[in-house]
Structures are given as C-alpha cells and as structure tokens.
Amino acid sequence: MIYNTIKTSPVLKFSMDMIYSFVPCDNRAKAYITALTRAMNLAENGDRGRKVLVYVSEKNGTSCIIHPKNNHDPIICSMLHDYKQNMFFLQVQKIAQAVATDVVRNGGALIHGGLCSYKGTGAVMAGPGNVGKTTASNRLPAPWISYSDDATLIIPDGTGGFNAHPWPTWSRFYQDGPGGVWDVKKSIPLEFLFFLKQSETDYVEPLSKDQAKAMLIDTMEHLSRLLRFEDKEKHEYIEKCIRSAEKITSAIPAYRLGLSLEGEFWREMEKVMPKAKKFEKPGYTEKQLPIEFNRGKVHFIYRGPSMNPTFYEPEMLTIKPYNGNKPKKGDVICYRVDHKDESIVHRVVKVEESGIKTKGDNNTYIDDYMVAGQSVIGRVVASKRGNKTRTIHGGFFGVLEMYWCRGCRKIRNFISKFLHDSYNYLAVSGIFRKLKPKKMVFRLAVFEKYPLVYPKLVLNGCTVGTFDFRQKSWKINRPYRLFVDEKKLPVFERPDDI
C-alpha cells in the first residue's frame, strides 16, 4: 500500500491524545473522504494524529476495517468501488465508525441518542429506534440547543468527567435524503443522561446505576451492528462498551424520560438540569462543583450511600451558603477537601477552632480529616426525591435526625441478623407464594450482548433479582424472594470465552 503524498489531510481532533487524520491512498478514495469531511465539518489543517488510511479495493466482496492493536499504527479502511448513493454513504459511515470504534477502545462510547444542551449543560436523549429521538430533538425550544438527533460520541475529559460530541445521522444521506452537516469537533460537557420512553404523560424519574448501565450498553450495541467483527473482536468490543458504560453511569446521573405526543417534555428535564451559568474554577472540573445557582442557593445532585437513609442517589439537594455565619453541630453541609476529587455532603458532628469534623449518617466512623471553613459551600436546606420536596433541618433538630438515623441503622442491622434464618426458612417453605397477589407477576428478562447474557427478574418494570454466574444461583432482593420459587427459575451458564 502506498501512502498519499499530499501534505495536508482532514483532521478530527477530540483531545490532545485523540486526533485522527484521514488520508486517501488513491484518487478514488478521495470521494469518500470528501463526503466524510463535509458531513463532519472538518478542515484540512495538517497531517497529525493517528492516520486513517482509506483505499478502494479491487476485489469483490465487502468493505473491511482493520484496527491494529498498537495505537500508533494507522487504521485501514478498505472501501468498495461502488458510487451508488446508498452503498456509497454506507461506506462513508463505516469510515466514521472506524474512528468511533477506536474511541470506544480508549474509554469512550458511541451511543444511540441525540445531543442537546440547556444553558451550557449537555444532555443526551437516548433510546432505541422509533422511540422519538429525532422528534424530541426537533421540538426543543430556545434556549435549548440540539446538536444531533440520532448519535453522540462520548469521550473522557481526563478528570473523571465526560465530553460529548455530535455525530452524523447517516440515514439522512440514504434514498436521496437531505443529508446534513454536524460539527463533530464541538465538545459539550456531559452532565445528564435521559433514556426515552413513549408515554401518555411527560415525566422524569431517576434510574439506578444498574438500570442506567444496562440501558446505555443497549444503546451502544445498537450502533455497533454495522461493524463486522470476528467473534473474539466482538467480545473485546462489548467488554470495552461495558467498562465505558460503568464509568459513564457512575459519573453522570441518568433518568427515564416519558414522552407524550404533544406535551412539553423539556419542562420535566429542566427540573433536574441547571438553569444558570456554570462554574469555571482552575483545577476543578464542572461536574465536581455544584451545578446550579438560583437566588443565592445551590442545587446539587447527591451521589453515593454515605448519607443513607437521609438521602438516596440521585436526590437533588438545595444548598444555601452560610454568608458569613458558622456551621453548627447537626447541619448537613456540602464541602470540598484537598485530597478529594469532588464535593461531599456529610453532617457536622463537631465544630472546633481548627475546623469542622463531619460524618455520613450511614457511616460508622467520623471522617479522618478536618474541613476548613473556606471549603464549605453551604448547608443543605431541602431535598427533592422524585416529586417530593422536604426540608432538611440543621442545628438541634439536625442532631436529633442524626441520632434517629443511627438508631434506625442499628435496629435494621439487628432485625436483619435476627430474622435472617427465619426469612430463609419462609422463602424455602413457599408459604408466601400461596398468598401472592394476582397482580404480582414476575417476568424473566434476558439481555443478550453476544457473547454475554444478563438474566434478570423483573416486577413492574423494576429489576428485583439477578443471576450470579459465579455462584450459579439467583440473587433476589428482599422481600421478593418470599414470592418466587427459585427452583423453577432457569440456571444460566457463562460463555466459555469469558
């Protein structure tokens, strides 16, 4: 193969370590790169980064993409000599897919969802085909901005967060379609994931990390069907998708977004998204800071288990700055410490001249660091869980709430240990299965991501049990095990190549 001798090529730059230059190896390949350049709004500004070599094969058959394991070696795209519109743009799409695949192998994700932003904050509306992504993207009013309606490329920003890039809707080029231009170089800080569902009413409900992860993997798999992998390559690619999905859903809150035919669904999105300008502070990433200022208050998405049962992820907390006042014992505060990478919400247990001692309501020990006064962002004064908003007390009443949480935790642990054997006996005996309400119908759902499978037990759309491949048994949440006959559930075998 002979490299093209031109000095400049179209370059796509995502970050300092993710730069791709598209190089035609013969004159016939220039047509593919020209079409790609127009669709992605690229410019010829050098011959930098990893080369994507495009050439037209003389052999009959299918196009081929070769991904070398060494990240410094070029990606090779073998195209067919076919200039019929549908086939032509299908091959252009494969060149773009080759880049996306390389990004996925380096920690990114290409997901089936439209990219939009609200006052500078990025969000993805994801879902399967025909769920309404394009319609929803087109209906967004100002100040909303829609960048893509079908696909989004997500890339780590190097600080624990993620940036999103619009991706072309290639179906617009088929069947004499209108085509289009997408500014793929544009980077939007990604803060929210919305998984779409058609509904009679508009609503937003938070998803657990496991739910969000499964849905995100599914949307990533949708866009990988175009690729032709060998079995081993497919397995490696899916593993990369799973790892990326784990990191993304651990860092970004996810919601189910119900879409009605004529409702203003974006109003529901705005309830959980920031409405004012974001922070820009050296050394801190945007996701590590509070996400909204409104009339002197800060809105913050709570994550993690340390404040259970006072808060559960992903509640929205309202934080009020102290404005010169000092925190009191019992206050729930939001703060930063030097050795932590993100904001923390814990309760004040002691106030000293040298600083503040804190503790999570669900933690056993007091935090092993002292919080300086200037590190405190403010006091949590309210919390919104679903559609319910409640007041969070501080001071004396906060102390009472702290002791209440501790007492509840101890009682819960004691009862759990005391009733453990009894619970197992009742589950095995089947007494409660005879009393099970007719409306309680369990459904077995198996999500297949070749060669992986994800068996789940579902009740009313919620996962209540999963299959443990190591133990070769089902793990069913309390109290649902009382109503399920585990012996009648199928046993799954893990694929040999996992």
mmCIF file of C-alpha atoms in Angstrom, residues 196-393:
data_model
loop_
_atom_site.group_PDB
_atom_site.id
_atom_site.type_symbol
_atom_site.label_atom_id
_atom_site.label_comp_id
_atom_site.label_asym_id
_atom_site.label_seq_id
_atom_site.Cartn_x
_atom_site.Cartn_y
_atom_site.Cartn_z
ATOM 1 C CA LEU A 196 -36.654 7.960 26.303
ATOM 2 C CA LYS A 197 -39.920 6.099 26.611
ATOM 3 C CA GLN A 198 -43.194 6.842 24.854
ATOM 4 C CA SER A 199 -45.871 7.710 27.375
ATOM 5 C CA GLU A 200 -49.306 9.300 27.715
ATOM 6 C CA THR A 201 -47.835 11.939 30.032
ATOM 7 C CA ASP A 202 -44.452 13.654 30.329
ATOM 8 C CA TYR A 203 -42.395 12.665 33.349
ATOM 9 C CA VAL A 204 -38.851 12.223 34.621
ATOM 10 C CA GLU A 205 -37.824 9.531 37.085
ATOM 11 C CA PRO A 206 -34.312 8.690 38.328
ATOM 12 C CA LEU A 207 -32.676 5.413 37.336
ATOM 13 C CA SER A 208 -30.350 3.293 39.415
ATOM 14 C CA LYS A 209 -26.794 2.813 38.212
ATOM 15 C CA ASP A 210 -27.548 -0.781 37.200
ATOM 16 C CA GLN A 211 -30.598 0.272 35.199
ATOM 17 C CA ALA A 212 -28.701 3.110 33.514
ATOM 18 C CA LYS A 213 -25.745 0.850 32.750
ATOM 19 C CA ALA A 214 -27.929 -1.803 31.088
ATOM 20 C CA MET A 215 -29.754 0.810 29.006
ATOM 21 C CA LEU A 216 -26.524 2.536 27.990
ATOM 22 C CA ILE A 217 -24.920 -0.736 26.894
ATOM 23 C CA ASP A 218 -28.035 -1.443 24.843
ATOM 24 C CA THR A 219 -27.833 1.904 23.023
ATOM 25 C CA MET A 220 -24.131 1.379 22.345
ATOM 26 C CA GLU A 221 -24.849 -2.049 20.900
ATOM 27 C CA HIS A 222 -27.447 -0.558 18.523
ATOM 28 C CA LEU A 223 -24.783 1.400 16.666
ATOM 29 C CA SER A 224 -22.245 -1.445 16.577
ATOM 30 C CA ARG A 225 -24.409 -3.652 14.351
ATOM 31 C CA LEU A 226 -22.922 -2.055 11.268
ATOM 32 C CA LEU A 227 -19.483 -3.384 12.203
ATOM 33 C CA ARG A 228 -18.253 -6.766 11.060
ATOM 34 C CA PHE A 229 -16.257 -8.273 13.911
ATOM 35 C CA GLU A 230 -14.705 -11.645 14.309
ATOM 36 C CA ASP A 231 -16.077 -13.391 17.394
ATOM 37 C CA LYS A 232 -13.057 -12.518 19.526
ATOM 38 C CA GLU A 233 -13.067 -8.894 18.368
ATOM 39 C CA LYS A 234 -16.791 -8.612 19.066
ATOM 40 C CA HIS A 235 -16.257 -9.945 22.563
ATOM 41 C CA GLU A 236 -13.450 -7.455 23.216
ATOM 42 C CA TYR A 237 -15.534 -4.582 21.845
ATOM 43 C CA ILE A 238 -18.533 -5.434 24.048
ATOM 44 C CA GLU A 239 -16.234 -5.658 27.075
ATOM 45 C CA LYS A 240 -14.980 -2.158 26.297
ATOM 46 C CA CYS A 241 -18.582 -0.948 25.987
ATOM 47 C CA ILE A 242 -19.435 -2.437 29.385
ATOM 48 C CA ARG A 243 -16.445 -0.769 31.052
ATOM 49 C CA SER A 244 -17.241 2.578 29.452
ATOM 50 C CA ALA A 245 -20.891 2.291 30.482
ATOM 51 C CA GLU A 246 -19.866 1.587 34.080
ATOM 52 C CA LYS A 247 -17.688 4.697 34.230
ATOM 53 C CA ILE A 248 -20.210 6.936 32.497
ATOM 54 C CA THR A 249 -23.185 5.921 34.651
ATOM 55 C CA SER A 250 -21.060 6.200 37.813
ATOM 56 C CA ALA A 251 -20.209 9.811 36.975
ATOM 57 C CA ILE A 252 -23.414 11.042 35.316
ATOM 58 C CA PRO A 253 -26.968 10.837 36.718
ATOM 59 C CA ALA A 254 -29.476 9.070 34.493
ATOM 60 C CA TYR A 255 -33.232 9.437 34.197
ATOM 61 C CA ARG A 256 -36.152 7.845 32.422
ATOM 62 C CA LEU A 257 -37.888 10.496 30.314
ATOM 63 C CA GLY A 258 -41.501 9.870 29.390
ATOM 64 C CA LEU A 259 -42.575 11.493 26.101
ATOM 65 C CA SER A 260 -46.169 12.318 25.264
ATOM 66 C CA LEU A 261 -47.335 13.272 21.791
ATOM 67 C CA GLU A 262 -47.965 16.954 22.453
ATOM 68 C CA GLY A 263 -46.628 17.664 25.959
ATOM 69 C CA GLU A 264 -43.709 19.933 26.881
ATOM 70 C CA PHE A 265 -41.339 17.184 27.973
ATOM 71 C CA TRP A 266 -38.406 19.602 28.232
ATOM 72 C CA ARG A 267 -40.072 21.174 31.270
ATOM 73 C CA GLU A 268 -39.521 17.894 33.089
ATOM 74 C CA MET A 269 -35.871 17.869 32.039
ATOM 75 C CA GLU A 270 -35.372 21.416 33.270
ATOM 76 C CA LYS A 271 -36.473 20.371 36.752
ATOM 77 C CA VAL A 272 -33.321 18.307 37.178
ATOM 78 C CA MET A 273 -30.945 20.309 34.998
ATOM 79 C CA PRO A 274 -29.062 23.517 35.844
ATOM 80 C CA LYS A 275 -30.726 26.803 34.968
ATOM 81 C CA ALA A 276 -27.850 29.231 35.413
ATOM 82 C CA LYS A 277 -24.262 29.634 34.306
ATOM 83 C CA LYS A 278 -21.764 27.021 35.410
ATOM 84 C CA PHE A 279 -18.612 27.471 37.459
ATOM 85 C CA GLU A 280 -15.224 27.933 35.895
ATOM 86 C CA LYS A 281 -12.608 27.453 38.584
ATOM 87 C CA PRO A 282 -8.974 26.418 37.898
ATOM 88 C CA GLY A 283 -8.201 22.881 38.917
ATOM 89 C CA TYR A 284 -11.839 21.824 39.270
ATOM 90 C CA THR A 285 -13.988 20.143 36.675
ATOM 91 C CA GLU A 286 -17.545 21.319 36.162
ATOM 92 C CA LYS A 287 -19.046 18.090 37.408
ATOM 93 C CA GLN A 288 -17.106 18.351 40.665
ATOM 94 C CA LEU A 289 -18.800 21.625 41.603
ATOM 95 C CA PRO A 290 -22.406 22.474 42.457
ATOM 96 C CA ILE A 291 -24.475 22.550 39.302
ATOM 97 C CA GLU A 292 -26.846 25.442 39.773
ATOM 98 C CA PHE A 293 -27.092 28.850 41.410
ATOM 99 C CA ASN A 294 -30.551 30.322 41.800
ATOM 100 C CA ARG A 295 -31.331 33.268 44.110
ATOM 101 C CA GLY A 296 -28.319 32.623 46.315
ATOM 102 C CA LYS A 297 -28.917 28.877 46.584
ATOM 103 C CA VAL A 298 -27.077 25.957 45.038
ATOM 104 C CA HIS A 299 -28.618 22.810 43.596
ATOM 105 C CA PHE A 300 -26.549 19.651 43.825
ATOM 106 C CA ILE A 301 -27.127 16.047 42.729
ATOM 107 C CA TYR A 302 -26.392 13.711 45.641
ATOM 108 C CA ARG A 303 -24.483 10.505 44.867
ATOM 109 C CA GLY A 304 -23.289 7.606 46.963
ATOM 110 C CA PRO A 305 -24.507 5.688 50.045
ATOM 111 C CA SER A 306 -22.779 7.569 52.894
ATOM 112 C CA MET A 307 -25.867 9.627 53.851
ATOM 113 C CA ASN A 308 -28.483 6.868 53.621
ATOM 114 C CA PRO A 309 -31.267 6.898 54.699
ATOM 115 C CA THR A 310 -31.283 10.709 54.898
ATOM 116 C CA PHE A 311 -30.507 10.900 51.168
ATOM 117 C CA TYR A 312 -30.595 8.378 48.376
ATOM 118 C CA GLU A 313 -28.904 8.735 44.999
ATOM 119 C CA PRO A 314 -29.776 10.692 42.862
ATOM 120 C CA GLU A 315 -31.690 13.197 45.042
ATOM 121 C CA MET A 316 -31.468 16.876 44.219
ATOM 122 C CA LEU A 317 -30.253 18.888 47.209
ATOM 123 C CA THR A 318 -30.772 22.610 47.748
ATOM 124 C CA ILE A 319 -27.733 24.176 49.410
ATOM 125 C CA LYS A 320 -27.773 27.632 50.989
ATOM 126 C CA PRO A 321 -24.438 29.472 51.501
ATOM 127 C CA TYR A 322 -23.665 30.497 55.074
ATOM 128 C CA ASN A 323 -22.771 34.070 54.011
ATOM 129 C CA GLY A 324 -20.504 34.707 56.978
ATOM 130 C CA ASN A 325 -22.353 32.533 59.506
ATOM 131 C CA LYS A 326 -20.710 29.466 61.001
ATOM 132 C CA PRO A 327 -21.874 25.856 60.648
ATOM 133 C CA LYS A 328 -23.450 24.252 63.705
ATOM 134 C CA LYS A 329 -23.406 20.720 65.003
ATOM 135 C CA GLY A 330 -26.204 18.828 63.249
ATOM 136 C CA ASP A 331 -26.028 20.788 59.987
ATOM 137 C CA VAL A 332 -25.743 18.816 56.769
ATOM 138 C CA ILE A 333 -23.100 20.640 54.734
ATOM 139 C CA CYS A 334 -21.644 20.462 51.240
ATOM 140 C CA TYR A 335 -17.892 20.990 51.143
ATOM 141 C CA ARG A 336 -14.597 20.178 49.470
ATOM 142 C CA VAL A 337 -11.356 18.842 50.942
ATOM 143 C CA ASP A 338 -7.935 18.959 49.318
ATOM 144 C CA HIS A 339 -7.438 15.214 48.927
ATOM 145 C CA LYS A 340 -10.896 14.562 47.466
ATOM 146 C CA ASP A 341 -11.795 14.988 43.800
ATOM 147 C CA GLU A 342 -15.416 16.002 44.222
ATOM 148 C CA SER A 343 -17.885 17.761 46.501
ATOM 149 C CA ILE A 344 -19.004 15.879 49.627
ATOM 150 C CA VAL A 345 -22.253 16.038 51.606
ATOM 151 C CA HIS A 346 -21.911 14.962 55.263
ATOM 152 C CA ARG A 347 -23.280 16.050 58.650
ATOM 153 C CA VAL A 348 -21.380 18.229 61.127
ATOM 154 C CA VAL A 349 -20.615 16.324 64.357
ATOM 155 C CA LYS A 350 -18.161 18.788 65.946
ATOM 156 C CA VAL A 351 -17.122 22.412 65.409
ATOM 157 C CA GLU A 352 -13.647 23.425 66.620
ATOM 158 C CA GLU A 353 -11.440 26.448 66.118
ATOM 159 C CA SER A 354 -9.167 24.438 63.837
ATOM 160 C CA GLY A 355 -12.028 23.261 61.637
ATOM 161 C CA ILE A 356 -15.109 21.083 61.321
ATOM 162 C CA LYS A 357 -15.471 17.332 61.881
ATOM 163 C CA THR A 358 -18.032 15.541 59.731
ATOM 164 C CA LYS A 359 -19.634 12.123 59.406
ATOM 165 C CA GLY A 360 -22.007 10.445 56.988
ATOM 166 C CA ASP A 361 -25.290 9.317 58.564
ATOM 167 C CA ASN A 362 -24.697 5.845 57.157
ATOM 168 C CA ASN A 363 -21.016 5.687 58.146
ATOM 169 C CA THR A 364 -19.680 4.028 61.262
ATOM 170 C CA TYR A 365 -16.721 6.355 61.865
ATOM 171 C CA ILE A 366 -16.146 10.098 61.820
ATOM 172 C CA ASP A 367 -14.270 11.371 58.764
ATOM 173 C CA ASP A 368 -10.497 11.303 59.297
ATOM 174 C CA TYR A 369 -9.961 14.863 58.080
ATOM 175 C CA MET A 370 -10.777 18.386 59.221
ATOM 176 C CA VAL A 371 -12.901 20.616 56.990
ATOM 177 C CA ALA A 372 -11.742 24.220 56.762
ATOM 178 C CA GLY A 373 -14.384 26.948 56.914
ATOM 179 C CA GLN A 374 -13.488 28.311 53.475
ATOM 180 C CA SER A 375 -14.051 24.840 51.971
ATOM 181 C CA VAL A 376 -17.729 24.800 52.975
ATOM 182 C CA ILE A 377 -20.067 25.599 50.078
ATOM 183 C CA GLY A 378 -23.176 25.781 52.234
ATOM 184 C CA ARG A 379 -25.836 23.974 54.266
ATOM 185 C CA VAL A 380 -28.331 21.527 52.774
ATOM 186 C CA VAL A 381 -31.747 23.055 53.465
ATOM 187 C CA ALA A 382 -34.004 20.934 51.234
ATOM 188 C CA SER A 383 -34.046 17.693 49.280
ATOM 189 C CA LYS A 384 -36.150 16.541 46.347
ATOM 190 C CA ARG A 385 -36.682 12.807 45.914
ATOM 191 C CA GLY A 386 -38.806 12.112 42.866
ATOM 192 C CA ASN A 387 -41.629 14.638 43.004
ATOM 193 C CA LYS A 388 -41.472 15.140 46.782
ATOM 194 C CA THR A 389 -39.549 18.017 48.369
ATOM 195 C CA ARG A 390 -38.736 18.020 52.090
ATOM 196 C CA THR A 391 -36.939 20.331 54.479
ATOM 197 C CA ILE A 392 -33.558 19.281 55.896
ATOM 198 C CA HIS A 393 -33.115 20.563 59.428
#
